[in-house]
Coordinates of C-alpha atoms in Angstrom, one line a residue:
Chain A
I930 CA 193.0 130.5 -17.6
L931 CA 190.9 128.4 -20.0
N932 CA 187.4 127.6 -18.7
V933 CA 184.9 125.0 -19.8
E934 CA 181.3 125.7 -18.6
Q935 CA 178.5 123.2 -18.7
S936 CA 174.8 124.0 -18.1
P937 CA 172.6 123.2 -16.5
Q938 CA 174.4 121.6 -13.5
S939 CA 171.6 119.1 -13.2
L940 CA 168.2 118.3 -14.6
H941 CA 165.5 115.8 -14.0
V942 CA 163.2 114.6 -16.8
Q943 CA 160.5 112.0 -17.3
E944 CA 161.0 108.9 -19.4
G945 CA 160.3 109.8 -23.0
D946 CA 161.2 113.4 -22.7
S947 CA 163.9 114.8 -25.0
T948 CA 166.5 117.0 -23.5
N949 CA 169.6 118.9 -24.3
F950 CA 172.5 120.6 -22.4
T951 CA 175.3 122.9 -23.3
C952 CA 179.1 123.0 -23.1
S953 CA 180.8 126.4 -23.6
F954 CA 184.5 126.6 -24.3
P955 CA 187.1 129.2 -25.6
S956 CA 186.4 129.9 -29.2
S957 CA 189.9 130.8 -30.2
N958 CA 192.6 128.2 -31.0
F959 CA 190.1 125.3 -30.9
Y960 CA 191.4 121.8 -31.5
A961 CA 188.9 119.2 -30.2
L962 CA 185.8 118.8 -28.0
H963 CA 185.1 115.5 -26.2
W964 CA 181.8 114.3 -24.6
Y965 CA 181.8 111.6 -22.0
R966 CA 179.0 109.8 -20.1
W967 CA 179.7 108.8 -16.5
E968 CA 177.2 106.5 -14.9
T969 CA 177.3 105.9 -11.1
A970 CA 179.7 103.3 -10.0
K971 CA 181.2 103.0 -13.5
S972 CA 184.1 104.7 -15.3
P973 CA 183.5 107.6 -17.7
E974 CA 182.8 106.4 -21.3
A975 CA 183.6 108.4 -24.4
L976 CA 180.6 109.4 -26.5
F977 CA 182.0 111.8 -29.1
V978 CA 185.2 113.5 -30.2
M979 CA 184.4 116.5 -32.4
T980 CA 187.0 118.5 -34.3
L981 CA 185.2 120.4 -37.1
N982 CA 183.0 123.4 -36.9
G983 CA 179.4 122.5 -37.8
D984 CA 180.0 118.8 -37.1
E985 CA 177.2 116.7 -35.9
K986 CA 177.7 113.2 -34.4
K987 CA 175.1 110.7 -33.4
K988 CA 175.1 107.5 -31.3
G989 CA 171.7 105.9 -31.0
R990 CA 169.4 108.5 -29.3
I991 CA 172.2 110.8 -28.4
S992 CA 173.6 113.4 -30.7
A993 CA 175.9 116.4 -30.4
T994 CA 176.6 119.5 -32.4
L995 CA 179.6 121.8 -32.5
N996 CA 180.1 125.5 -33.1
T997 CA 183.7 126.4 -32.8
K998 CA 183.3 130.0 -33.9
E999 CA 181.1 130.9 -31.0
G1000 CA 182.5 128.3 -28.6
Y1001 CA 179.7 125.9 -27.7
S1002 CA 178.5 122.3 -28.2
Y1003 CA 175.0 120.9 -27.5
L1004 CA 174.3 117.3 -26.5
Y1005 CA 170.8 116.1 -27.3
I1006 CA 169.1 113.0 -25.9
K1007 CA 165.9 112.0 -27.7
G1008 CA 163.3 110.1 -25.8
S1009 CA 165.2 109.8 -22.5
Q1010 CA 165.3 106.5 -20.8
P1011 CA 166.2 105.7 -17.1
E1012 CA 169.4 104.1 -18.4
D1013 CA 170.4 107.6 -19.7
S1014 CA 170.7 108.8 -16.1
A1015 CA 174.4 109.8 -15.7
T1016 CA 176.7 112.8 -15.5
Y1017 CA 177.7 114.1 -19.0
L1018 CA 181.1 115.7 -19.2
C1019 CA 182.5 117.8 -21.9
A1020 CA 186.3 118.5 -22.3
F1021 CA 188.1 120.9 -24.5
I1022 CA 191.6 121.0 -25.9
G1023 CA 193.1 123.9 -27.7
Q1024 CA 195.7 124.0 -30.5
A1025 CA 198.5 124.6 -28.0
G1026 CA 197.0 122.4 -25.4
T1027 CA 198.6 119.1 -24.2
A1028 CA 195.7 117.7 -22.2
L1029 CA 191.9 118.0 -22.0
I1030 CA 190.2 120.6 -19.8
F1031 CA 187.0 119.2 -18.3
G1032 CA 183.8 121.0 -17.4
K1033 CA 182.0 120.2 -14.1
G1034 CA 179.4 118.1 -15.9
T1035 CA 175.6 118.0 -16.2
T1036 CA 173.9 115.3 -14.1
L1037 CA 170.8 113.9 -15.8
S1038 CA 168.2 112.0 -13.9
V1039 CA 165.4 110.2 -15.8
S1040 CA 162.4 108.8 -14.0
S1041 CA 160.1 106.1 -15.3
Chain B
D430 CA 189.0 92.1 -22.3
G431 CA 191.2 95.2 -22.6
G432 CA 190.9 97.9 -20.1
I433 CA 192.3 99.9 -17.3
T434 CA 192.5 98.6 -13.7
Q435 CA 192.8 100.8 -10.8
S436 CA 193.4 99.4 -7.3
P437 CA 192.4 99.6 -4.6
K438 CA 188.8 100.9 -5.0
Y439 CA 188.9 102.5 -1.5
L440 CA 192.0 103.5 0.4
F441 CA 192.4 104.9 3.8
R442 CA 195.5 106.5 5.2
K443 CA 196.7 108.5 8.1
E444 CA 197.8 112.1 7.6
G445 CA 201.6 112.3 7.0
Q446 CA 201.8 108.9 5.2
N447 CA 202.7 108.6 1.5
V448 CA 200.3 106.3 -0.4
T449 CA 200.6 104.9 -4.0
L450 CA 197.6 104.3 -6.2
S451 CA 198.0 101.7 -8.9
C452 CA 196.9 102.0 -12.6
E453 CA 197.5 99.3 -15.1
Q454 CA 196.3 99.1 -18.7
N455 CA 196.4 96.4 -21.3
L456 CA 195.2 98.5 -24.2
N457 CA 198.7 99.1 -25.5
H458 CA 198.1 102.8 -25.2
D459 CA 201.0 105.2 -25.3
A460 CA 199.6 108.0 -23.1
M461 CA 198.3 107.8 -19.6
Y462 CA 196.8 110.3 -17.2
W463 CA 195.9 110.9 -13.6
Y464 CA 192.9 113.1 -12.8
R465 CA 191.4 114.1 -9.5
Q466 CA 187.8 114.8 -8.8
D467 CA 186.4 116.9 -5.9
P468 CA 182.8 117.6 -5.2
G469 CA 181.4 120.3 -7.4
Q470 CA 184.5 120.4 -9.6
G471 CA 185.5 119.1 -13.0
L472 CA 188.2 116.5 -13.4
R473 CA 191.6 118.2 -12.8
L474 CA 194.8 116.9 -14.4
I475 CA 197.6 115.8 -12.0
Y476 CA 200.2 114.3 -14.2
Y477 CA 200.3 112.7 -17.7
S478 CA 202.8 110.6 -19.6
Q479 CA 203.0 110.3 -23.4
I480 CA 205.7 107.7 -23.5
V481 CA 207.6 105.3 -21.2
N482 CA 210.2 107.1 -18.9
D483 CA 208.7 110.5 -19.6
F484 CA 205.9 112.4 -17.8
Q485 CA 204.7 116.0 -17.4
K486 CA 203.0 117.9 -14.6
G487 CA 199.4 118.8 -15.0
D488 CA 197.5 121.6 -13.4
I489 CA 197.7 120.4 -9.8
A490 CA 200.9 118.3 -9.6
E491 CA 202.1 119.7 -6.2
G492 CA 202.3 117.0 -3.6
Y493 CA 202.1 114.1 -6.1
S494 CA 204.7 112.0 -7.9
V495 CA 204.5 109.5 -10.7
S496 CA 206.7 107.0 -12.6
R497 CA 206.3 105.4 -16.0
E498 CA 208.8 102.5 -16.1
K499 CA 206.5 100.3 -18.2
K500 CA 204.0 101.1 -20.9
E501 CA 201.3 99.3 -19.0
S502 CA 201.7 101.0 -15.6
F503 CA 201.5 104.6 -14.3
P504 CA 201.4 104.6 -10.5
L505 CA 200.6 107.8 -8.6
T506 CA 202.1 108.5 -5.2
V507 CA 200.2 111.0 -3.0
T508 CA 202.8 112.4 -0.7
S509 CA 202.5 114.0 2.7
A510 CA 203.1 117.3 1.0
Q511 CA 199.7 117.2 -0.6
K512 CA 197.5 119.5 1.5
N513 CA 194.1 118.0 0.7
P514 CA 194.6 114.5 -0.5
T515 CA 191.1 113.2 0.2
A516 CA 189.5 112.9 -3.2
F517 CA 188.5 110.5 -6.0
Y518 CA 191.3 109.7 -8.4
L519 CA 190.8 108.5 -12.0
C520 CA 193.4 107.1 -14.3
A521 CA 193.0 107.2 -18.0
S522 CA 194.8 106.3 -21.2
S523 CA 194.7 107.1 -24.9
T524 CA 196.4 106.5 -28.1
P525 CA 197.9 108.0 -30.2
G526 CA 199.6 110.9 -28.4
T527 CA 197.9 113.0 -25.9
G528 CA 194.2 112.3 -26.3
R529 CA 193.8 115.4 -28.4
N530 CA 191.4 113.8 -30.9
S531 CA 191.4 110.3 -29.6
P532 CA 189.1 109.5 -26.7
L533 CA 190.3 108.8 -23.2
H534 CA 189.6 105.3 -21.6
F535 CA 189.1 105.5 -17.9
G536 CA 189.6 103.2 -15.0
N537 CA 187.0 102.8 -12.2
G538 CA 188.8 105.1 -9.9
T539 CA 190.2 105.0 -6.4
R540 CA 188.6 106.9 -3.5
L541 CA 191.3 108.0 -1.1
T542 CA 190.4 109.1 2.4
V543 CA 193.1 110.6 4.6
T544 CA 192.4 111.3 8.3

């Protein structure tokens, strides 16, 4: 059974803090790793789709790195703002996979 | 604006009744998906469809059925055989193919409560 783990489950930071969380996935037969942001009362929104080992993607203050050999990805948020409060989901798909496998998410709360 | 519309937002049913959740997209996407979310769990795949008139079971298909008669529509029926139907249901779409390296686009979800 393929498993995708995200840590921490939740965290609370102050406005301006930088933070990061982890997504762990099977390191064999990797195909792609997705990151989504899910704000309350909204639909999940795609942040990044990563396919290459060592890849780093950036969108504003949010960036992500990928290590397919050891099976992890980090999501970084620089200078957190209250509008960054959301649940961040990662999802893995392997070479033989036909659909994404989601982690349980990391819920970020940013206070002003 | 293009997007995915799920209706209704909230749905209440009595145990033993079948219920159909609607999902419509105007993104011209080939692939569509149904996920279920329960508290403390990740999104779990129920069914997906890569093309009209074809669909495959996901990890938790028992007690559910789908159809894909039109590219734009992928309704999900929760049957009385589903043991724990109360959950939040999300529909998504992607193109091309199966969302392997193209992002999923999600609807706003339907919260189903069965009593």
